[in-house]
mmCIF file of C-alpha atoms and ligand atoms in Angstrom:
data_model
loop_
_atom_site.group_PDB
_atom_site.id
_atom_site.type_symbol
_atom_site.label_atom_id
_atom_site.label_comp_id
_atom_site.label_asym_id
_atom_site.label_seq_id
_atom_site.Cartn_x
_atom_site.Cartn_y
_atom_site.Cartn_z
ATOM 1 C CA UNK S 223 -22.305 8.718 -9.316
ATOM 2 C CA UNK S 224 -22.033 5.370 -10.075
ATOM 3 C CA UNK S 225 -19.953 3.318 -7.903
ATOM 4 C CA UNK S 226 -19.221 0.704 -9.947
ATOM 5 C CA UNK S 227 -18.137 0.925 -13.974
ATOM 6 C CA UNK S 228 -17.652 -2.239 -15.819
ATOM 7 C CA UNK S 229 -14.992 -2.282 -18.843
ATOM 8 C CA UNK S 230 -14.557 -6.047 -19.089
ATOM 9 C CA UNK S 231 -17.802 -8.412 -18.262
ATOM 10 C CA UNK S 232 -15.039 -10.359 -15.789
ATOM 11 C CA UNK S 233 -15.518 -7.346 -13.304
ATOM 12 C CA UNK S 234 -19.518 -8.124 -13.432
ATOM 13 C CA UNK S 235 -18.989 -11.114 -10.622
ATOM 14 C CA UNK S 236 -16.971 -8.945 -8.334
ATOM 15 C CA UNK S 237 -19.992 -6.502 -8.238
ATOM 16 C CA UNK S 238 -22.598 -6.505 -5.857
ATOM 17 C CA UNK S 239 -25.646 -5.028 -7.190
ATOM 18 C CA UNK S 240 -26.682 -3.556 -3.770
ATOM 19 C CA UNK S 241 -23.315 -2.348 -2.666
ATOM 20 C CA UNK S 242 -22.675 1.117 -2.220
ATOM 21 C CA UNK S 243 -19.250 3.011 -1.198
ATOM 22 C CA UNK S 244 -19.704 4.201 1.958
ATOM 23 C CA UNK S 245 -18.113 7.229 4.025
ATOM 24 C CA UNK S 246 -16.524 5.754 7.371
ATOM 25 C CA UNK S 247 -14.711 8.830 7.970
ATOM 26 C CA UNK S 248 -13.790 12.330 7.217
ATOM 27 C CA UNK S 249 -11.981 15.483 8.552
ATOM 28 C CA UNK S 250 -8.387 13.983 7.852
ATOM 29 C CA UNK S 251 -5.527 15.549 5.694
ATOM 30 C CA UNK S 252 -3.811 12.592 3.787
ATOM 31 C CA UNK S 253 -4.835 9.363 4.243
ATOM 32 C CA UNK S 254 -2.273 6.272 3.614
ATOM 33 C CA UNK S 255 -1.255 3.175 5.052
ATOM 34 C CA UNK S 256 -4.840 0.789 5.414
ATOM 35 C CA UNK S 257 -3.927 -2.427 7.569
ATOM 36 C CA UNK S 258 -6.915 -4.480 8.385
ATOM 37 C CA UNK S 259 -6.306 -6.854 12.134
ATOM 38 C CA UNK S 260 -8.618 -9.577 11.453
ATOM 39 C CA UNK S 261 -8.102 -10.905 14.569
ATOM 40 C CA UNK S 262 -9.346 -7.147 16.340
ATOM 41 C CA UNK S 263 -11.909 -6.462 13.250
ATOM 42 C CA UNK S 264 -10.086 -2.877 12.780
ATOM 43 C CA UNK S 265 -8.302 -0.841 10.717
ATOM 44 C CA UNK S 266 -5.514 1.221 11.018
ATOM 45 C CA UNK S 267 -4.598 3.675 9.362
ATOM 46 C CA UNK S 268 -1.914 7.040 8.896
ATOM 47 C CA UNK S 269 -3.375 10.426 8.224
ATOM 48 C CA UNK S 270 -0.019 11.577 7.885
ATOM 49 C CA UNK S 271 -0.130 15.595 8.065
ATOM 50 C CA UNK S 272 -1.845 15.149 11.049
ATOM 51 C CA UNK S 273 0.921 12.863 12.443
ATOM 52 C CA UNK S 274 -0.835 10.258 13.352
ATOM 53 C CA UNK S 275 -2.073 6.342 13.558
ATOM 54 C CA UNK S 276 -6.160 6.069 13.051
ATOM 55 C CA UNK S 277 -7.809 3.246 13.893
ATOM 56 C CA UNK S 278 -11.639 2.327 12.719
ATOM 57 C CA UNK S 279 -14.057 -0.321 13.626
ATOM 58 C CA UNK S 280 -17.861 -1.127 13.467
ATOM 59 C CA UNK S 281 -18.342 -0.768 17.476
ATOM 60 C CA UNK S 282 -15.729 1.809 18.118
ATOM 61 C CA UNK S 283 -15.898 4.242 14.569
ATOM 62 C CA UNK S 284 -12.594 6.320 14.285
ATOM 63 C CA UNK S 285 -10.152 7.395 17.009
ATOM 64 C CA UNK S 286 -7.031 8.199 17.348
ATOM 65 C CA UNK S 287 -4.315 5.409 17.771
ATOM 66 C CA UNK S 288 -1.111 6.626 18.099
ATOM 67 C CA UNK S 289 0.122 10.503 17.687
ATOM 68 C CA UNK S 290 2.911 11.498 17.282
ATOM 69 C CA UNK S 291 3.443 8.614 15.067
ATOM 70 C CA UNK S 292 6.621 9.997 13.041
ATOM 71 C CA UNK S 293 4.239 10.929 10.140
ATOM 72 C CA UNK S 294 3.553 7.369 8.985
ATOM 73 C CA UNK S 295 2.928 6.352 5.409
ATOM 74 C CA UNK S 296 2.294 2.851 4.431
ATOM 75 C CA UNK S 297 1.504 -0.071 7.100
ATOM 76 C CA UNK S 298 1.348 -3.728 6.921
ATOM 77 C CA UNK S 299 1.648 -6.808 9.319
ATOM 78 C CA UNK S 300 4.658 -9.504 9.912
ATOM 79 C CA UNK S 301 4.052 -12.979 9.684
ATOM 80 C CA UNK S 302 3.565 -13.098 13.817
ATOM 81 C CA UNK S 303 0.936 -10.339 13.638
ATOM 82 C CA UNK S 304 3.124 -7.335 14.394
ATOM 83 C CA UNK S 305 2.491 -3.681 12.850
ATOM 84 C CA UNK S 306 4.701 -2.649 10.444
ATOM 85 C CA UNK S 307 4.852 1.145 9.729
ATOM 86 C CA UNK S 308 7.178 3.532 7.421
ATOM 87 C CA UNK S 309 7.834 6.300 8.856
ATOM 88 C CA UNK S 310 8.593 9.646 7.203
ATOM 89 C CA UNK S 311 9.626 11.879 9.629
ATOM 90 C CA UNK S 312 12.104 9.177 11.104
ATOM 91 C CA UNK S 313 13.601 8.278 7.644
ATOM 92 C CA UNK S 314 12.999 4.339 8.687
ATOM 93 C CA UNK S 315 10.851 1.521 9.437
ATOM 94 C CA UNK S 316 9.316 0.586 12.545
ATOM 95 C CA UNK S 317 7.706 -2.503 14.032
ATOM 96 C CA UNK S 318 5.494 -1.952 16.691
ATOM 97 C CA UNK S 319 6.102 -5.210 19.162
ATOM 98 C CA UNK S 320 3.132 -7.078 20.831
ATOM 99 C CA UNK S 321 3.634 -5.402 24.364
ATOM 100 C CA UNK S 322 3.597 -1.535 22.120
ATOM 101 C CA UNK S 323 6.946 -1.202 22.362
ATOM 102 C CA UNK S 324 8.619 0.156 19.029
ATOM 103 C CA UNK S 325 11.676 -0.975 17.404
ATOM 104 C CA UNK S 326 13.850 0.305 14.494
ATOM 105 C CA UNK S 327 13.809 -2.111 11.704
ATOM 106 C CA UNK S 328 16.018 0.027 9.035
ATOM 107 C CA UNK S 329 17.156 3.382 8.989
ATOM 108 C CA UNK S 330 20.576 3.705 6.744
ATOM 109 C CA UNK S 331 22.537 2.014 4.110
ATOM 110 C CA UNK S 332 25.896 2.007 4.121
ATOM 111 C CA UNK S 333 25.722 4.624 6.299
ATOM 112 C CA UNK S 334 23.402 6.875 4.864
ATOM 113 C CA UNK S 335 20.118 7.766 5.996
ATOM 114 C CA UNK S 336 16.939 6.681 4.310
ATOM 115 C CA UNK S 337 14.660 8.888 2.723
ATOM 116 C CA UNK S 338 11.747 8.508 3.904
ATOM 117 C CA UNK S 339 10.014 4.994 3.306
ATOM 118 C CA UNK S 340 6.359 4.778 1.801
ATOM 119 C CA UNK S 341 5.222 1.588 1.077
ATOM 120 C CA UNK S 342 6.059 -1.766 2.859
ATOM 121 C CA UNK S 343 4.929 -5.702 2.127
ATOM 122 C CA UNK S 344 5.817 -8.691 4.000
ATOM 123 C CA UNK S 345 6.864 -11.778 2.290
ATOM 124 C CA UNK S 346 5.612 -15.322 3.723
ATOM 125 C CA UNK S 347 9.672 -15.892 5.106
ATOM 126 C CA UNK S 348 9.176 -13.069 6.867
ATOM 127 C CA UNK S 349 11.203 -10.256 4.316
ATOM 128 C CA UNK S 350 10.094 -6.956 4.787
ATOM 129 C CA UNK S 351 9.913 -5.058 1.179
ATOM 130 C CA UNK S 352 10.005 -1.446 1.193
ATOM 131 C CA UNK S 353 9.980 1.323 -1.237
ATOM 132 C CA UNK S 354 12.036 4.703 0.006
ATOM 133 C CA UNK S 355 11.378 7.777 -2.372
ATOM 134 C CA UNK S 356 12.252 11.082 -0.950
ATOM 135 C CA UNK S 357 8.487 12.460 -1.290
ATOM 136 C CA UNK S 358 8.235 12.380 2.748
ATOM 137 C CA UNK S 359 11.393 15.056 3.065
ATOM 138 C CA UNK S 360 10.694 17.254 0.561
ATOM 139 C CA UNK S 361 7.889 19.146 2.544
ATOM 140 C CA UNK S 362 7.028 20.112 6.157
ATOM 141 C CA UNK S 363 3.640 19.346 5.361
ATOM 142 C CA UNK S 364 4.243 15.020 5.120
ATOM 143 C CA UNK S 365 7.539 15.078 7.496
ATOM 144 C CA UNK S 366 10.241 17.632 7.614
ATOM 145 C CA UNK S 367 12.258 19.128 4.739
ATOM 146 C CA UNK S 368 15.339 16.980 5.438
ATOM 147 C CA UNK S 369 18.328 16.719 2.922
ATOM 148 C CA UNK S 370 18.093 13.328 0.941
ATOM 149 C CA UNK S 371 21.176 10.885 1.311
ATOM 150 C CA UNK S 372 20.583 8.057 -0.675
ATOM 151 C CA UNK S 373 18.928 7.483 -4.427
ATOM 152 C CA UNK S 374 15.522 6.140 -4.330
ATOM 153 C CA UNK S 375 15.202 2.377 -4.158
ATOM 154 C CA UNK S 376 13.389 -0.760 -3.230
ATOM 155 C CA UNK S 377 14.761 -2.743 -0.356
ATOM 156 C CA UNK S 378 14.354 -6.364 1.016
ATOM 157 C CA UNK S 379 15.029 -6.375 5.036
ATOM 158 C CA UNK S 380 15.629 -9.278 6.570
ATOM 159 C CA UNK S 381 14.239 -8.757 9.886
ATOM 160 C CA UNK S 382 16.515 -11.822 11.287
ATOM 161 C CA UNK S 383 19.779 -10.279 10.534
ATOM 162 C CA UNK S 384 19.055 -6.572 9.902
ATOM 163 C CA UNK S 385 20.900 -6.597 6.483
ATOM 164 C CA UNK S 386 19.406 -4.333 4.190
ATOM 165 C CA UNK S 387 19.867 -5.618 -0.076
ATOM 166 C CA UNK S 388 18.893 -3.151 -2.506
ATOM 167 C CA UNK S 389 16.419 -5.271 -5.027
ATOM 168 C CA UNK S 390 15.480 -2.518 -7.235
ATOM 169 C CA UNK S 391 17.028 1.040 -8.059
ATOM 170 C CA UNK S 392 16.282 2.353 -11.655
ATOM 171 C CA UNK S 393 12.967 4.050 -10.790
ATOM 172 C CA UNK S 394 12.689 7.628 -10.404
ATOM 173 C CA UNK S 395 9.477 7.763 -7.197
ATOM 174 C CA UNK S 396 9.298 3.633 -6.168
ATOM 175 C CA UNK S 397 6.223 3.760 -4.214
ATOM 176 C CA UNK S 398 3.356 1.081 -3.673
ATOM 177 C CA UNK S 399 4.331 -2.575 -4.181
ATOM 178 C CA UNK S 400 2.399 -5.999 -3.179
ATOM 179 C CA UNK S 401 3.695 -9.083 -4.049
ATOM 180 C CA UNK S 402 1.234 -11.594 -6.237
ATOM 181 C CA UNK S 403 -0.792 -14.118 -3.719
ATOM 182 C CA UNK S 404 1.807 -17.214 -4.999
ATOM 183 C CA UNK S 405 4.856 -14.550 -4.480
ATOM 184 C CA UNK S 406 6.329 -15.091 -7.867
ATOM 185 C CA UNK S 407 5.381 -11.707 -9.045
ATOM 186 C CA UNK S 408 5.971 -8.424 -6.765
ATOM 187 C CA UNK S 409 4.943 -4.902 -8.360
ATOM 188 C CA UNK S 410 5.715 -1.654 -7.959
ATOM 189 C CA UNK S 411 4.348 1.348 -9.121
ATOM 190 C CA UNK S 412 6.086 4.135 -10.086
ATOM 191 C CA UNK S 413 5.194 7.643 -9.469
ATOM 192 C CA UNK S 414 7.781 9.352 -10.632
ATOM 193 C CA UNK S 415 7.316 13.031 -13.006
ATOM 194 C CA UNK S 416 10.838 12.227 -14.989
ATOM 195 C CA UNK S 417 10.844 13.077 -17.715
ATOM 196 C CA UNK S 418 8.478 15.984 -18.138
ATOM 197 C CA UNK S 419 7.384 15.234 -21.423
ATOM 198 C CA UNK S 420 6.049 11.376 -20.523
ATOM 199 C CA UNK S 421 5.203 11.376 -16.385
ATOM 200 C CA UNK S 422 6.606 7.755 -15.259
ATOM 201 C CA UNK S 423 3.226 6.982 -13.707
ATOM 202 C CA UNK S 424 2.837 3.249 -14.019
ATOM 203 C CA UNK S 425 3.009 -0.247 -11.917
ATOM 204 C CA UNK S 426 5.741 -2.148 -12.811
ATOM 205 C CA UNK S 427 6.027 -5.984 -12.495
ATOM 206 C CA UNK S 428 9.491 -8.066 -11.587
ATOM 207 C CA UNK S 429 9.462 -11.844 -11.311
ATOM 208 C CA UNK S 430 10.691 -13.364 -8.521
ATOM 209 C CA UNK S 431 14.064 -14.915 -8.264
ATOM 210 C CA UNK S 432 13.668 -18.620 -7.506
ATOM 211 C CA UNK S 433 15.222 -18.559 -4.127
ATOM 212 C CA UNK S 434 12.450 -15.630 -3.319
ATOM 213 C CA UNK S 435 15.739 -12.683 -2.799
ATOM 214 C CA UNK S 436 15.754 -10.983 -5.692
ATOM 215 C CA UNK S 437 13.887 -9.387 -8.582
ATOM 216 C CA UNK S 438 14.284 -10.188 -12.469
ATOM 217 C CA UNK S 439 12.721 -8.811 -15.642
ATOM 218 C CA UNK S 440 11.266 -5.755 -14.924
ATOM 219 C CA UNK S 441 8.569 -4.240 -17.629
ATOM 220 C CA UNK S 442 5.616 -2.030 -17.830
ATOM 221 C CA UNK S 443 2.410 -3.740 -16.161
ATOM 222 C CA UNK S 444 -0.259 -0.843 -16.391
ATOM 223 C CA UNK S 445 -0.517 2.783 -16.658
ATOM 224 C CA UNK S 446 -2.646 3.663 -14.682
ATOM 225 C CA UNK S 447 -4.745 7.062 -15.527
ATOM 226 C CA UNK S 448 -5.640 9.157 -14.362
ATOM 227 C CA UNK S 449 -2.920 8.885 -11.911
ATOM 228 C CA UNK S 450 -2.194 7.985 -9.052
ATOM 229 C CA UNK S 451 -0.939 4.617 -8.436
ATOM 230 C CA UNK S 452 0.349 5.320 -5.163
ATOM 231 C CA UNK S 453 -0.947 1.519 -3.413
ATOM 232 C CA UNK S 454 -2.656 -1.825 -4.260
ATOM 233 C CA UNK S 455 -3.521 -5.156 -3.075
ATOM 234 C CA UNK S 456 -4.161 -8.309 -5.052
ATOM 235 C CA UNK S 457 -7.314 -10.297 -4.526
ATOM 236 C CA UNK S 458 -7.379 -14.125 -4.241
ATOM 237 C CA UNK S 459 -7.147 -14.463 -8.000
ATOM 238 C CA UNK S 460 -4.403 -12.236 -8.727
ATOM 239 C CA UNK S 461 -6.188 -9.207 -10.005
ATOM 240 C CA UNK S 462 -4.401 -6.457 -8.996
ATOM 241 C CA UNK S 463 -6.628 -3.460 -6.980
ATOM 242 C CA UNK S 464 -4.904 -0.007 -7.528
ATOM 243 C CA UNK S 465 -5.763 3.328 -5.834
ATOM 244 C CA UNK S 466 -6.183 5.581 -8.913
ATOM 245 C CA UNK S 467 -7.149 9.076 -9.082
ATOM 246 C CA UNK S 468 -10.830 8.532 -9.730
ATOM 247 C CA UNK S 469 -10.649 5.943 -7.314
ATOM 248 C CA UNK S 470 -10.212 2.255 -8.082
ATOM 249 C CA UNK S 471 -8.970 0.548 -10.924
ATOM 250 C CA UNK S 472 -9.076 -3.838 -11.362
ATOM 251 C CA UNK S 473 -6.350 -4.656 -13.637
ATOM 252 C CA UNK S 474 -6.086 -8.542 -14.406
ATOM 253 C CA UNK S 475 -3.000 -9.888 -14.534
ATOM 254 C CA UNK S 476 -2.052 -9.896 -18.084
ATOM 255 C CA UNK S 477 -2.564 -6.262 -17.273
ATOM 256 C CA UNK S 478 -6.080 -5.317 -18.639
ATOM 257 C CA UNK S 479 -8.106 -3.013 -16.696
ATOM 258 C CA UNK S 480 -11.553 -4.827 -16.012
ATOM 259 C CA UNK S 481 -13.622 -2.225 -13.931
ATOM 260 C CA UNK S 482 -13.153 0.457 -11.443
ATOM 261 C CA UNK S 483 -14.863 2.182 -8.484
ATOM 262 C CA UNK S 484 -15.294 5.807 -9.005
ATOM 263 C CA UNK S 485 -14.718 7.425 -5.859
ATOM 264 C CA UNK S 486 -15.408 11.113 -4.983
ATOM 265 C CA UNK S 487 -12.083 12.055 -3.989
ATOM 266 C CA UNK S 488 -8.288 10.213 -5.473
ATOM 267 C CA UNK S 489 -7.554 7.399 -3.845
ATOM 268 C CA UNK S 490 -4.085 6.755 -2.344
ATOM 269 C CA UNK S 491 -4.049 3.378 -0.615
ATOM 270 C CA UNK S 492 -6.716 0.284 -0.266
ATOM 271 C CA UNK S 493 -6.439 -2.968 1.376
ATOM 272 C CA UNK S 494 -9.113 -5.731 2.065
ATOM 273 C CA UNK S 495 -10.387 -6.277 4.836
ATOM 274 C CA UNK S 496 -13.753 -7.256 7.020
ATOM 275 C CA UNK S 497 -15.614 -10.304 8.093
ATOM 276 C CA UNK S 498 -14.831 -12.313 4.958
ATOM 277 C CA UNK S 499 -11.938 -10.485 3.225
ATOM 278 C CA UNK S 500 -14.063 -8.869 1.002
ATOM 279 C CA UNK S 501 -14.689 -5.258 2.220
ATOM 280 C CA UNK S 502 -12.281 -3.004 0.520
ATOM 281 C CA UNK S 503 -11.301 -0.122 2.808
ATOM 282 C CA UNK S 504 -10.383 2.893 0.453
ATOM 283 C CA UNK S 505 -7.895 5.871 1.732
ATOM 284 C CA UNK S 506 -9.268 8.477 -0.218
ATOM 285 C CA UNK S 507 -7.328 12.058 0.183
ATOM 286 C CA UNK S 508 -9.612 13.418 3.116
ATOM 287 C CA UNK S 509 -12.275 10.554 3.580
ATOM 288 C CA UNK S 510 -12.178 7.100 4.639
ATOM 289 C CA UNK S 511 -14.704 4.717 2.681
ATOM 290 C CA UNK S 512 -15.415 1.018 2.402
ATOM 291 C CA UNK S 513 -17.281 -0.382 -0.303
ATOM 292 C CA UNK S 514 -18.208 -4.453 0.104
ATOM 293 C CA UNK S 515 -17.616 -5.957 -3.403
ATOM 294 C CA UNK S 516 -18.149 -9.763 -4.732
ATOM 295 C CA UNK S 517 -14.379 -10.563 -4.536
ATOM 296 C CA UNK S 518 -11.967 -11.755 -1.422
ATOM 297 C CA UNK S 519 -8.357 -10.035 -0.861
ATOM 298 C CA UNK S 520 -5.175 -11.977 -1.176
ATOM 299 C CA UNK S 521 -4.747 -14.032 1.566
ATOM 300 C CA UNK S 522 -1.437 -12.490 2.330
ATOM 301 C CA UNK S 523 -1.592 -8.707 1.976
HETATM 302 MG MG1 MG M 474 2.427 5.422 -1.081
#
């Protein structure tokens, strides 16, 4: 297999010719949630039927962070370093504090319970964005069949206050999202099966409101296919990385799709991570890989 395939000469710089994906880790059920601590050189990540953190490094390989973790799905950090989790089984999202201790960022609206959130991103004022799609309480297998309360939405959280303002509601699975690195852009992809006869399965892409709160102008940014695009990350010159279900797709952003990754196994989630930025750690359905590639992530994740 080829690891890398080039569509658009642009992807040829991001390519190292001597680069090859490697397998950091197998034996897992679903993989999700890749947060890289440059500060520890690890990664952490949720293998979420399993209920549990993982956490990988050069020295240490792969062992077990945290289980019972509340079947986590997607993970990111704050602006002061802290781990941010969604957690399925809990309908909410936690923030795990410097000294380990865990607190409840959101849970409800209005008085309802959360699905079960999937994908989170923190914005440089310290905004936590989170997508909540039911997909973590419709089986025992990823949480608990749990009755749903609340339609699925995107949500801004401002960790100060606790207030909770729905910023987008009209898609039918919200589920990755990562904001562009100058935050004027956020996407989100959709991975939605309504209607029957045309799968939603794209990224979307809002603009920004000026005062950073809210979103405007949603449209189409990519379809991604084969499908999934359940997470991405942007690198440092806003090309948008998406898990896909051959494994990674580049999309620049006017949208065009400039190279992929082919990958054994789908790919769910990705983030950058490593010495320089540039290692991108790939959650890939049973197996953990890394592949070093040419490019550096987003400086804000
Ligand atoms: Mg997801």
């Amino acid at each position: 297999m080829v690891d890398f395939e080039i569509i658009d000469k642009r992807f040829k710089r991001f390519v190292l010719f001597n680069a090859h994906l490697e397998k950091l880790g197998d034996g897992f059920r679903w993989l999700e949630g890749p947060v890289w601590f440059a500060d520890m050189q690890c990664l952490l990540f949720s293998d979420i039927p399993n209920d549990r953190i993982m956490r990988w490094s050069e020295a240490g390989g792969v062992q077990v962070f945290r289980q019972p973790a509340g079947f986590p799905n997607g993970q990111t950090r704050d602006r002061e370093g802290r781990l941010i989790t969604c957690s399925h089984h809990g309908r909410c999202v936690l923030r795990t504090e410097l000294d380990g201790e865990i607190t409840i960022l959101a849970d409800a609206y209005a008085g309802k319970r959360l699905n079960s959130p999937n994908d989170v991103v923190v914005k440089s004022d310290g905004t936590i964005w989170f997508s909540d799609p039911p997909y973590g309480i419709q089986t025992d297998y990823e949480g608990g069949k749990q009755t749903s309360e609340l339609p699925a939405r995107v949500y801004r959280l401002d960790p100060r206050d606790g207030v909770l303002t729905i910023v987008a509601d009209d898609f039918d699975g919200p589920n990755g999202l990562c904001f562009a690195p100058d935050e004027r852009r956020l996407y989100i992809s959709d991975t939605g099966v309504q209607p029957a006869d045309d799968p939603v399965e794209h990224i979307r892409v809002f603009d920004v409101d000026v005062d950073g709160k809210a979103l405007l102008n949603g449209r189409v940014f990519h379809k991604v296919t084969p499908r999934n695009a359940d997470g991405f990350r942007c690198d440092e010159d806003g090309n948008v990385w998406s898990s896909a279900g051959d494994g990674v797709h580049c999309i620049d952003p006017s949208g065009a799709l400039l190279g992929k990754i082919n990958v054994p196994s789908g790919v769910g989630n990705l983030t950058f991570g490593g010495r320089y930025r540039s290692r991108l750690f790939l959650c890939a359905s049973q197996t953990l890989y890394a592949i070093y590639t040419n490019q550096r992530g987003a400086q804000r994740p």
